[in-house]
Coordinates of C-alpha atoms in Angstrom, one line a residue:
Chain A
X173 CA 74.9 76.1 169.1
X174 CA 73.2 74.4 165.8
X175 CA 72.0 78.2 164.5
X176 CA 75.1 80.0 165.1
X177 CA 76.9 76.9 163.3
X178 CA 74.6 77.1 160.3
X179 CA 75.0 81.0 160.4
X180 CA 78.5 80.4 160.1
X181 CA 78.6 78.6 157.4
X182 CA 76.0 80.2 155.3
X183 CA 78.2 83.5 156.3
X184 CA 81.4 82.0 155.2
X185 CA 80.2 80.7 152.1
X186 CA 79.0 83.6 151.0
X187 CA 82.2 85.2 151.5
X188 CA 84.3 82.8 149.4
X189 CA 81.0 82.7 147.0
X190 CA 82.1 87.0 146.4
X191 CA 85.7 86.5 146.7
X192 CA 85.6 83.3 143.4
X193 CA 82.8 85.6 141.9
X194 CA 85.2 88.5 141.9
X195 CA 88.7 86.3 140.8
X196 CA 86.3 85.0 137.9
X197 CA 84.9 88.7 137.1
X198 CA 88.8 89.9 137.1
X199 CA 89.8 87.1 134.9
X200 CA 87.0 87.4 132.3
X201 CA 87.8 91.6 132.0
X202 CA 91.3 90.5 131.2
X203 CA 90.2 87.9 128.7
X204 CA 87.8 90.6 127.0
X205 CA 90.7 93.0 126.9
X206 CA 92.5 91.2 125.2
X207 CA 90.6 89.2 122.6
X208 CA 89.5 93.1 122.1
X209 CA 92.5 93.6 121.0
X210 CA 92.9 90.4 118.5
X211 CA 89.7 91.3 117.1
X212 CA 90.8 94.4 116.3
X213 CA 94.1 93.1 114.8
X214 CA 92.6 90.5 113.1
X215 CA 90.3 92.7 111.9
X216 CA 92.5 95.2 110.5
X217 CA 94.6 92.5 109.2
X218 CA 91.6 91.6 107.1
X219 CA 91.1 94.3 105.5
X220 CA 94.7 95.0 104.6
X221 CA 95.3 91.6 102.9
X222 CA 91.9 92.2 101.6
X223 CA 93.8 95.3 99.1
X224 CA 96.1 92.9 98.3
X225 CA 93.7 90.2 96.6
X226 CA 92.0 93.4 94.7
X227 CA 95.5 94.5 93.5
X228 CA 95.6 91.1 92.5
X229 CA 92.5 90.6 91.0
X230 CA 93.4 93.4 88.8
X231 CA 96.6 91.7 87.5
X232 CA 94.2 88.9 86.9
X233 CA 92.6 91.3 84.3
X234 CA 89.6 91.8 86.7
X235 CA 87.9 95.3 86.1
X236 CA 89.3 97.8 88.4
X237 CA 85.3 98.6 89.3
X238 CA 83.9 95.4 90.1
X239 CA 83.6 94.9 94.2
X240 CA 85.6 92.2 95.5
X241 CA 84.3 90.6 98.7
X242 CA 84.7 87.2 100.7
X243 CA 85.8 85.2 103.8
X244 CA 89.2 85.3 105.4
X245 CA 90.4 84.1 108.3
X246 CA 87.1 83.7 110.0
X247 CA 86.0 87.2 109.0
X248 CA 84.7 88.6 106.2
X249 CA 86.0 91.8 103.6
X250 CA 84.5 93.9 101.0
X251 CA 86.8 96.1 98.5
X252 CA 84.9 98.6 96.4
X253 CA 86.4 101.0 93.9
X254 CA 85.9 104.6 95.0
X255 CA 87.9 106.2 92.1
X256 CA 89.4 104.7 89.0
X257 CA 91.6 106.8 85.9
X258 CA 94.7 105.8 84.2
X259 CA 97.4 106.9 86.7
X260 CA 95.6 106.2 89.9
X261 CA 92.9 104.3 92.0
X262 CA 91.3 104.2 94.9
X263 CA 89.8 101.8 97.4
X264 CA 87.4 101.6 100.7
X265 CA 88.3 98.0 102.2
X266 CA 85.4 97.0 105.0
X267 CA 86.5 93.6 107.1
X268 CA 84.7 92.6 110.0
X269 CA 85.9 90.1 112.4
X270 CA 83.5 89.0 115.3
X271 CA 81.6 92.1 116.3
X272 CA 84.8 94.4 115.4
X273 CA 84.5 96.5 111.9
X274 CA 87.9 98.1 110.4
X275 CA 87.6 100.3 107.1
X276 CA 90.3 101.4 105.1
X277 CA 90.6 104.1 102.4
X278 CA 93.3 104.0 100.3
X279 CA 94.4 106.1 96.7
X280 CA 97.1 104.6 94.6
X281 CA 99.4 105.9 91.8
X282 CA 99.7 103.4 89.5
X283 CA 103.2 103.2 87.5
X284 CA 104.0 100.9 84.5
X285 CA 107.2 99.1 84.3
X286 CA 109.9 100.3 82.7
X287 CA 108.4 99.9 78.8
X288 CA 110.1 99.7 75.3
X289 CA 110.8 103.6 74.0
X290 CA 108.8 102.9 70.6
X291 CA 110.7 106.2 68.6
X292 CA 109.2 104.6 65.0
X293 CA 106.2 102.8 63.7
X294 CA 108.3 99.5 63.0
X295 CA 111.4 99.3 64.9
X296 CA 113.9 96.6 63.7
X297 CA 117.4 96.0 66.1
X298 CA 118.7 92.8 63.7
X299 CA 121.6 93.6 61.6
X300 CA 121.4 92.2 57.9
X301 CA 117.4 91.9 58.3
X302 CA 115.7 90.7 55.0
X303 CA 113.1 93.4 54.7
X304 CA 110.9 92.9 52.3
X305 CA 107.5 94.5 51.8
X306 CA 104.9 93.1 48.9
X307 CA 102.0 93.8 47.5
X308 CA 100.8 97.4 46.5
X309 CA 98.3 97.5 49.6
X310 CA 101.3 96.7 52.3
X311 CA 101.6 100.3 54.4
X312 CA 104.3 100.9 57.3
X313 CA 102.6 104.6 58.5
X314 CA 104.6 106.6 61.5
X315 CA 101.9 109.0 61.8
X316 CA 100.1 109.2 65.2
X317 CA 97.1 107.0 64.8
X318 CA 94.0 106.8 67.4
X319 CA 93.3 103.6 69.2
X320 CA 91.2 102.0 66.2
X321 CA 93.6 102.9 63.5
X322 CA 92.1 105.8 62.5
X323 CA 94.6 108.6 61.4
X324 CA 94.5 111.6 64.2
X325 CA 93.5 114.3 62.3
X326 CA 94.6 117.3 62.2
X327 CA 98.0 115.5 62.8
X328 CA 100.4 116.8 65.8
X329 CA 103.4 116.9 64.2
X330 CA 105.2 116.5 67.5
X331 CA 103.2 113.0 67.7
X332 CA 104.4 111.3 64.2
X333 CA 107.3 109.1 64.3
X334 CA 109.7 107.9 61.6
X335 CA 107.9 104.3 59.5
X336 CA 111.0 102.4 59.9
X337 CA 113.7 102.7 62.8
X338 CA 117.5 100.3 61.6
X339 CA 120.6 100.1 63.7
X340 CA 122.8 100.5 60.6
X341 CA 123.0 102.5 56.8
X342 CA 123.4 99.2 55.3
X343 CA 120.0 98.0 56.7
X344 CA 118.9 101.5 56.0
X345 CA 119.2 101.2 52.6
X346 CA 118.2 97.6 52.1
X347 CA 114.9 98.9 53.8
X348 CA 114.6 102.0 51.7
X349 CA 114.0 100.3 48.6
X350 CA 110.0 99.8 50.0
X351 CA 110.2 103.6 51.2
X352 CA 107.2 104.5 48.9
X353 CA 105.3 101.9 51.4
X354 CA 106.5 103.3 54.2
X355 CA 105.3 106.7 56.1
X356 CA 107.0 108.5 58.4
X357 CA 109.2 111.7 59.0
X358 CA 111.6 110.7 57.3
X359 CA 110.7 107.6 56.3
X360 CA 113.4 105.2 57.4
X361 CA 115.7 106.0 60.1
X362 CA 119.2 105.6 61.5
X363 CA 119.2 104.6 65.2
X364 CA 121.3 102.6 66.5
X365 CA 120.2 103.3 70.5
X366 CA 116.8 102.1 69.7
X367 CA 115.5 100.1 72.5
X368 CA 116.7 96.4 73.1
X369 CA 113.8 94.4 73.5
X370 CA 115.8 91.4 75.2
X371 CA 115.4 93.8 77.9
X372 CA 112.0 93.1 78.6
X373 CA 110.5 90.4 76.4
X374 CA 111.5 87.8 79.8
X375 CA 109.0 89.5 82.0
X376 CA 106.5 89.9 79.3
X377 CA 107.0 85.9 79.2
X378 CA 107.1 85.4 82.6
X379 CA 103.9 87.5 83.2
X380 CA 102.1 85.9 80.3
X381 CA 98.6 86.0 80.6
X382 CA 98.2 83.5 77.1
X383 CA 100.9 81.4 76.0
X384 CA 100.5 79.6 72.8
X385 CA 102.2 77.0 71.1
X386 CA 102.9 76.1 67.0
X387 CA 99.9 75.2 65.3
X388 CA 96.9 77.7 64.0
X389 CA 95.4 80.3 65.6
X390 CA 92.1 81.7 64.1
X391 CA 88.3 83.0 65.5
X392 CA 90.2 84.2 68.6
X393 CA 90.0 87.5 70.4
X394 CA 92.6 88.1 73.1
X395 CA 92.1 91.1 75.6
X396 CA 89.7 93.9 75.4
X397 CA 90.5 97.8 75.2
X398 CA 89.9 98.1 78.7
X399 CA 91.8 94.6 79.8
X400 CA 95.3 94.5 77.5
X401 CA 96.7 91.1 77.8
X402 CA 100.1 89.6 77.2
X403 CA 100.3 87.0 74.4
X404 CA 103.3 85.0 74.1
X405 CA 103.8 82.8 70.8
X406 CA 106.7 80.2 71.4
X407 CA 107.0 78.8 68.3
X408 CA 109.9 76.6 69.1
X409 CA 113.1 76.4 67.1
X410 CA 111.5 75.1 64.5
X411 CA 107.8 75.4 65.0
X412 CA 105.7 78.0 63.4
X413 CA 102.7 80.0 65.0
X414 CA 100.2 80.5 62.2
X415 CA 97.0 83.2 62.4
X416 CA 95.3 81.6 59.9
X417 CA 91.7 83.2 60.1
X418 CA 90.0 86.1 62.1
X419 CA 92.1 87.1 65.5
X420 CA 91.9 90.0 67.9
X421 CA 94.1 91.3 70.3
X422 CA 95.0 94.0 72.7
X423 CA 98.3 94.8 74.2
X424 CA 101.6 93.1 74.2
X425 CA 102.2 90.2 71.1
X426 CA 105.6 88.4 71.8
X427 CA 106.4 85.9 69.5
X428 CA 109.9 84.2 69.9
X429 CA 110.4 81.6 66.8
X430 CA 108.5 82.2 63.5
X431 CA 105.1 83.7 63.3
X432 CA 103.2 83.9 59.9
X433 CA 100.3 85.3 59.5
X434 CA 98.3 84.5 56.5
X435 CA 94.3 85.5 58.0
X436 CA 92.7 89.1 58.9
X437 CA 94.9 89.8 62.2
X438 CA 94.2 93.3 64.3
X439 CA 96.4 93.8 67.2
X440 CA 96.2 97.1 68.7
X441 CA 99.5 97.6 71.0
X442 CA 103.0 96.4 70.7
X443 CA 104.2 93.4 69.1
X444 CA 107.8 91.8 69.9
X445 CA 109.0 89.3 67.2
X446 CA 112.3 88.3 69.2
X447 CA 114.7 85.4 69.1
X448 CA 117.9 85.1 69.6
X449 CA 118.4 83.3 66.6
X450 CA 116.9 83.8 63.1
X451 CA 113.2 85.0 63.2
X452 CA 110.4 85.5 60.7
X453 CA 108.0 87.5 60.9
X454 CA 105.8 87.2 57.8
X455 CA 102.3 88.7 57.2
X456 CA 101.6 86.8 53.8
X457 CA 98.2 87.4 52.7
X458 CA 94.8 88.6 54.1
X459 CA 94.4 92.1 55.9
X460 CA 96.3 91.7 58.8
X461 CA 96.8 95.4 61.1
X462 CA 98.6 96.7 64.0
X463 CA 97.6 99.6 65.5
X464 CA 100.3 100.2 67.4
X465 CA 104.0 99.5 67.1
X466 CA 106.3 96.3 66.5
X467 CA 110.2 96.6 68.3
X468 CA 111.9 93.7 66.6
X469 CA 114.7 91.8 67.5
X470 CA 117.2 88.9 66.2
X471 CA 120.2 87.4 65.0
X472 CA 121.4 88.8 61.9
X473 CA 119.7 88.1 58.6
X474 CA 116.2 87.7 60.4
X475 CA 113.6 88.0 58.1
X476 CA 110.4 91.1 58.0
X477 CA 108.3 90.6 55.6
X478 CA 104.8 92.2 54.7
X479 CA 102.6 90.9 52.1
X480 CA 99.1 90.9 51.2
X481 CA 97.5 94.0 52.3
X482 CA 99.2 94.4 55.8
X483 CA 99.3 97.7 57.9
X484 CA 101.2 98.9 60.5
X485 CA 100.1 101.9 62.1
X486 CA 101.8 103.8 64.8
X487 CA 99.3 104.6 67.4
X488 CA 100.4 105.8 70.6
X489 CA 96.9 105.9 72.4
X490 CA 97.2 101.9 71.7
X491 CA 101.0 101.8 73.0
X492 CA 100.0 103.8 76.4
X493 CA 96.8 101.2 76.3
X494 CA 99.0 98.3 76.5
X495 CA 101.6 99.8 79.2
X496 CA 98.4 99.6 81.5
X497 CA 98.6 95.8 81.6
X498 CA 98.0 94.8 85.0
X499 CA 100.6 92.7 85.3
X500 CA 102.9 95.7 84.5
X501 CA 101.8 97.7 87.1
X502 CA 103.7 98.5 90.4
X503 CA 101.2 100.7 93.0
X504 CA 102.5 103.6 95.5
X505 CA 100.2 104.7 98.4
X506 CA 99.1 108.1 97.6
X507 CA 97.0 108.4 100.9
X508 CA 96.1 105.7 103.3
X509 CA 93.6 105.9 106.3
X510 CA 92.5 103.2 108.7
X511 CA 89.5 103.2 110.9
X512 CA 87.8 100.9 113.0
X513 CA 84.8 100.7 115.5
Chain B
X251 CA 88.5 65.1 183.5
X252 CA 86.7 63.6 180.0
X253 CA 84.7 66.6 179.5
X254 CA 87.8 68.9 179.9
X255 CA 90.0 67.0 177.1
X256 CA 86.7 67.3 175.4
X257 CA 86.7 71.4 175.6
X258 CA 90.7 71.4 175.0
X259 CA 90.6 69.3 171.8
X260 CA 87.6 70.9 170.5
X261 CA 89.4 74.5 170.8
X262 CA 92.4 73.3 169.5
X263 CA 90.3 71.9 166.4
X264 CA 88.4 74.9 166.7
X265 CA 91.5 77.3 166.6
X266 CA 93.6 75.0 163.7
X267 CA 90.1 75.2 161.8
X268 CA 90.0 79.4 162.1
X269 CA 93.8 79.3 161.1
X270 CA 93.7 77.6 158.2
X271 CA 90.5 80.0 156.9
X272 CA 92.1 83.1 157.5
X273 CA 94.8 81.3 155.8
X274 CA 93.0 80.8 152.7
X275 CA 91.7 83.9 152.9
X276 CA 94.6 85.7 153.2
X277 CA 95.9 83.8 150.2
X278 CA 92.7 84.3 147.9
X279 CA 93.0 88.2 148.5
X280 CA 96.4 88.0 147.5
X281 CA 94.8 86.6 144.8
X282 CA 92.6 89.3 144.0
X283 CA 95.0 91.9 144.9
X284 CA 97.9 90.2 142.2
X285 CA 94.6 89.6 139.4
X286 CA 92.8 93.5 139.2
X287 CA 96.7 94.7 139.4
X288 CA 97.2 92.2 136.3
X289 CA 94.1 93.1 135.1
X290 CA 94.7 97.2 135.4
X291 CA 97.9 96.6 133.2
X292 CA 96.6 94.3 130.6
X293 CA 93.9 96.8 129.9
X294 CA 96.1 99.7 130.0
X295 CA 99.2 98.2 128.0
X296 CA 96.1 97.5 125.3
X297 CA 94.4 100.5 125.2
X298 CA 97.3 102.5 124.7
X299 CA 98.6 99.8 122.1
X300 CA 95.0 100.6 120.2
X301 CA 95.4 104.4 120.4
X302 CA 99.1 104.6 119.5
X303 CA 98.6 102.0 116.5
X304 CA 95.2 104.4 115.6
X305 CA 97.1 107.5 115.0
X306 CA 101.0 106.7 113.8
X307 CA 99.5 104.6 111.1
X308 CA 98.0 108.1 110.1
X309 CA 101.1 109.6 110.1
X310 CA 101.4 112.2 107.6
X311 CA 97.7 111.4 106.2
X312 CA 96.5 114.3 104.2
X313 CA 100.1 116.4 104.8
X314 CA 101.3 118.0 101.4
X315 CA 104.9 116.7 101.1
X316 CA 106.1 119.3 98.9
X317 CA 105.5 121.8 101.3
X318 CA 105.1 120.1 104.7
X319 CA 106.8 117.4 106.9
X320 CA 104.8 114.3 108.4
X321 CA 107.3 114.0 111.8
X322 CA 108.3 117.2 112.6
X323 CA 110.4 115.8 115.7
X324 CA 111.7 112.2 116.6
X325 CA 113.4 111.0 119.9
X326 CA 113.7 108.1 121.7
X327 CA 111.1 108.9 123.9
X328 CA 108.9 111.9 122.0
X329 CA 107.5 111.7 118.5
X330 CA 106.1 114.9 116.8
X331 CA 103.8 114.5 113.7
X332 CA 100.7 115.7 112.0
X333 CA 98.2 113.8 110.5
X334 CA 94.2 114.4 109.3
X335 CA 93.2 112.1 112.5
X336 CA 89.7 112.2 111.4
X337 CA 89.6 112.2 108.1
X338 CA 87.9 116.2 107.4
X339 CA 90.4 116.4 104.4
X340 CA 91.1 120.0 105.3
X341 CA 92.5 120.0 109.0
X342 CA 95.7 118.8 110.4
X343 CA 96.6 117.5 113.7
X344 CA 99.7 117.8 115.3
X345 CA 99.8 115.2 117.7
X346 CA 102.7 114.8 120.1
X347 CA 104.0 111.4 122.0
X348 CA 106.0 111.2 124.9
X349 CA 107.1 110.2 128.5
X350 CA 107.5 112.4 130.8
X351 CA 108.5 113.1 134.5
X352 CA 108.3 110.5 136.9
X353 CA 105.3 109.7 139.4
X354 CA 106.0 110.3 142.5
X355 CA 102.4 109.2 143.9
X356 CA 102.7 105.6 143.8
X357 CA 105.4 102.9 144.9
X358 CA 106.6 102.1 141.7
X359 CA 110.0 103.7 141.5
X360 CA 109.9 103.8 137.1
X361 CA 106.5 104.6 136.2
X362 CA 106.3 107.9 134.2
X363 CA 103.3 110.2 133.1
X364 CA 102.8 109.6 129.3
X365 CA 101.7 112.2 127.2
X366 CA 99.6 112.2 124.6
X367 CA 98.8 116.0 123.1
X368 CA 96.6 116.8 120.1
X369 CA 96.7 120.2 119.1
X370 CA 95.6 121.8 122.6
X371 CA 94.2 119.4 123.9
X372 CA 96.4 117.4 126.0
X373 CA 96.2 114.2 128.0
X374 CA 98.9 113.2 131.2
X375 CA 98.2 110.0 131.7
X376 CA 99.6 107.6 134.4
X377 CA 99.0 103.9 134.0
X378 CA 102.4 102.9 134.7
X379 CA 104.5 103.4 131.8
X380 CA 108.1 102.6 132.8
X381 CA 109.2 102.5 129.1
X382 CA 108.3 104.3 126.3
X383 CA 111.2 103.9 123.0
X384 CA 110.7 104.5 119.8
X385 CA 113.3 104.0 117.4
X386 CA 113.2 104.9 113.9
X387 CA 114.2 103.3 110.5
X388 CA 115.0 104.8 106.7
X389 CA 113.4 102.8 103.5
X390 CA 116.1 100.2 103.5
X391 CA 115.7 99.2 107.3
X392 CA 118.6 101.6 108.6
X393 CA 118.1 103.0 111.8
X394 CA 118.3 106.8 111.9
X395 CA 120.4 108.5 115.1
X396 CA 118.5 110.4 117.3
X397 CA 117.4 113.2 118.6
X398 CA 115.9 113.5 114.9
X399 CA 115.1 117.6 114.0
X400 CA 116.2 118.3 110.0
X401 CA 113.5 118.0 108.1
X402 CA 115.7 116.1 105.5
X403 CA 116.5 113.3 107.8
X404 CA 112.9 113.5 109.3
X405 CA 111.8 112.7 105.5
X406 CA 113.7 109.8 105.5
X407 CA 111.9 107.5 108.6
X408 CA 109.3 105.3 106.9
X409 CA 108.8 102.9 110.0
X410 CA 109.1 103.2 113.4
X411 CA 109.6 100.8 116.3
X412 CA 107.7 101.2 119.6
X413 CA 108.5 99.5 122.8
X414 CA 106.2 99.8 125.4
X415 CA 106.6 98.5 129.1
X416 CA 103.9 99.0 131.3
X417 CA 103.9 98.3 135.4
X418 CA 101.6 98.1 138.3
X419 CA 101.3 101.4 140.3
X420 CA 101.8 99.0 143.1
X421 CA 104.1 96.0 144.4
X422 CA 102.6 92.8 144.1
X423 CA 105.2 90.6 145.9
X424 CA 106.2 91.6 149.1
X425 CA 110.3 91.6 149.9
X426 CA 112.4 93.2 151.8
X427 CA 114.1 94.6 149.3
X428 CA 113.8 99.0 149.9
X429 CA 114.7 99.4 146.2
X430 CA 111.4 97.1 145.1
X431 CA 113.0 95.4 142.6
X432 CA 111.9 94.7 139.2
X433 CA 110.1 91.2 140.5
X434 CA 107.7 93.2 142.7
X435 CA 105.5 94.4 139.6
X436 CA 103.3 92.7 137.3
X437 CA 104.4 94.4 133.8
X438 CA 103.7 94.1 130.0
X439 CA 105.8 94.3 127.5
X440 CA 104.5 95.3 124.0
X441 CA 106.8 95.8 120.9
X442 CA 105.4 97.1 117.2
X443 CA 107.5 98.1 114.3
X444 CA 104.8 100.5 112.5
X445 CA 105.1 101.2 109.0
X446 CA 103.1 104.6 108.3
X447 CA 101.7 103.7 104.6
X448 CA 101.9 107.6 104.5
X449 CA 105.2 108.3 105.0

């Protein structure tokens, strides 16, 4: 009686011991299905915010080329660059999350913002403006220049734009009394549909990548060829921003309020003097250049004024430059591809 | 007389004892029987969810769209696209999505073969799909009408919506009920809107 009671026991505990074993077995497959499948989501999720924080990176003025990697969201990512020119890019984006990898390989058009139509080397929408260019060295030149300043040569006629661009005759007139200064075919010109820059100096202020106050501004560079940046000089209703030594910069110069510049100043791109109310823009003395364009705009009887030995030259390599500021960049998927394993 | 009260109450022990065992056991195959069923359609409902979310978010990878269209067809319950599934840069897939007739092998009165072709080769698989929709949206979050076929309109989805519903082959409750009502399957319901970056 004592051994067929001990075999039953042993017996029956064996069967429940298979029956839990198999309910536990059951139970752990349908956890590993599943966290499969958040691993895999949370890998892929990875890797797609992963493009975001390179896109960016590259508003941040980061190279384009330099791999971005990290943690996120207890995984880890890797962007690299697998093609870079001026209309489009291309990324591989690697995240791995637990023992699940997910790649994704992207190309993106790349699109400035809506920019300022620059139709003259100088354009000036203020009615009444004080125009005034001094000196025998001061030069307003439409011709196409390269990105340095160097005059393109032989010159594409197709390419040259007019010195100076007025909304009225009267201004036209007031402004061809320096037209032996000024270069350009023709030299001054009538249009009155130039481009408003109220239009887009508040996103160039909103998307600021320097903002300076008044005081003096010298030994600086701003940007680099490769990285344009977006300056903005507030110099207050009252205040003045003063370039008083060496400065350097690259890409878009907007300077609401009066800006005086009385060093050596090279800013290759566009530069917005706007207000609202009356502006100055004064290059004094030293050899201040723009490579580039200016698009001016104020209340009437603003003042431009050139002295010392101040250039502007109309370049439009340093005009499509500056349009490439990240921050003015929207992106459209070309091609996308995900992959995991 | 003791020794027979002693044999009837140790059978009546001895028989309340076997009862409640093969009651337990009876109730820990039930178990069993109601966790591989729940099992069968977790795995399925997520290993479709991985294969479906693999290829429409390659819709229209690698398609010209000046000359071709990403969805050829779109219905509520068949998508038609092409899309370079592995990547070769030079070949396109045209990969078809539907549900199709009803199964009549198992006791699951909804469960339908679902269909997945790509080019010739083509898959009927029956893992209990009762609902397959897919309902499709323009750029500004419209839903389209379908059956979709002109290529105009097709060019117009940029996200699509997938409902999936997935049952047990088998009932997992019994009832009396001769219609097996909805309650007698374990299902699982899985709902994506996809946005093809493609598209």
């Amino acid at each position: 009686m004592g051994k067929v009671t001990i075999i039953m026991v042993i017996g029956l505990s064996i069967a429940f011991g298979i029956i839990s074993w198999s309910l536990n077995s059951s139970s752990s497959a349908a956890v590993d299905a599943t966290t499969g499948y958040v691993k895999y989501s949370t890998a892929r999720n990875i890797a797609r915010s992963a493009i975001n924080l390179k896109l960016r990176s590259i508003d941040d003025n980061k190279p384009v080329a330099q791999t971005l990697s990290g943690n996120m969201m207890g995984g880890t990512y890797r962007v690299d660059s697998i093609f870079a020119s001026n209309d489009s890019i291309g990324f591989r984006s690697t995240a791995t999350y637990s023992d699940t990898v997910y790649r994704i390989r992207t190309m993106m058009l790349r699109t400035p913002k809506p920019f300022p139509n620059i139709s003259g080397a100088v354009g000036i929408r203020v009615d009444s403006i004080n125009f005034d260019m001094q000196g025998n060295s001061t030069r307003i030149d439409g011709r196409d220049h390269d990105i340095n300043g160097n005059l393109i040569s032989p010159t594409v006629a197709a390419n040259n734009k007019p010195g100076v661009e007025v909304m009225g005759p009267v201004d036209r007139a007031n402004v061809g009394s320096d037209s032996l200064k000024i270069i350009g075919s023709p030299r001054v010109n009538l249009n009155p549909n130039m481009d408003n820059p109220a239009t887009f100096v508040q996103e160039y202020i909103n998307s600021a990548d320097v903002t300076v106050g008044p005081g003096n501004y010298n030994n600086t560079t701003w940007g680099s060829v490769n990285n344009p940046v977006i300056v903005y000089a507030n110099a207050g209703v009252s205040g003045e921003v003063k370039i008083n030594g060496n400065l350097t910069g690259y890409g878009v110069l907007v300077a609401t309020g009066k800006l005086t510049v009385t060093g050596n100043m090279t800013w290759y791109g566009l530069v917005i003097p706007y207000s609202t109310t009356i502006l100055d823009f004064s290059t004094l003395t030293g050899s201040s250049k723009i490579v580039g364009a200016i698009l001016m705009g104020g209340a009437n009887n603003s003042t431009f004024q050139m002295k010392g030995s101040a250039d502007v030259l109309y370049s439009k390599a340093a005009l499509d430059k500056a349009k490439m500021i990240g921050k003015l960049l929207y992106y459209r998927v070309l091609s996308w591809y995900e992959d995991y394993k | 007389m003791a020794s027979m009260l002693d044999i009837i109450g140790a059978t009546i022990i001895a028989g309340m004892v076997m009862l409640i065992i093969f009651g337990v056991t009876a109730n820990l195959n039930q178990t069993l029987y109601t966790s591989t069923l729940s099992l069968n359609v977790q795995t399925s409902a997520v290993s479709l969810a991985r294969t479906l979310e693999h290829d429409f978010y390659k819709i229209g990878y690698n398609v010209n769209k000046t000359t071709d269209t990403s969805i050829t067809y779109a219905d509520t319950n068949q998508i038609r696209f092409k899309a370079d599934l592995s990547n070769t840069g030079t070949t396109l897939n045209r990969v078809v999505y539907r549900s199709a007739n009803l199964i009549t092998s198992t006791r699951n009165p909804r469960d339908r073969v679902f269909v997945r072709r790509q080019d010739n080769s083509q898959i009927n698989a029956e893992i209990g799909v009762t609902n397959f929709n897919l309902t499709y949206y323009d750029v500004n979050g419209s839903r389209i009408s379908t059956p979709i076929t002109h290529k105009d309109s097709l060019a117009k989805i940029k996200s699509i919506k997938v409902k999936l519903f997935i049952e047990s082959s088998e009932p997992v409750l019994k009832t009396d009920n001769p219609q097996d009502t909805l309650n007698s399957y374990i299902g699982v319901h899985w709902e994506k809107l996809i946005y093809p970056r493609n598209l």
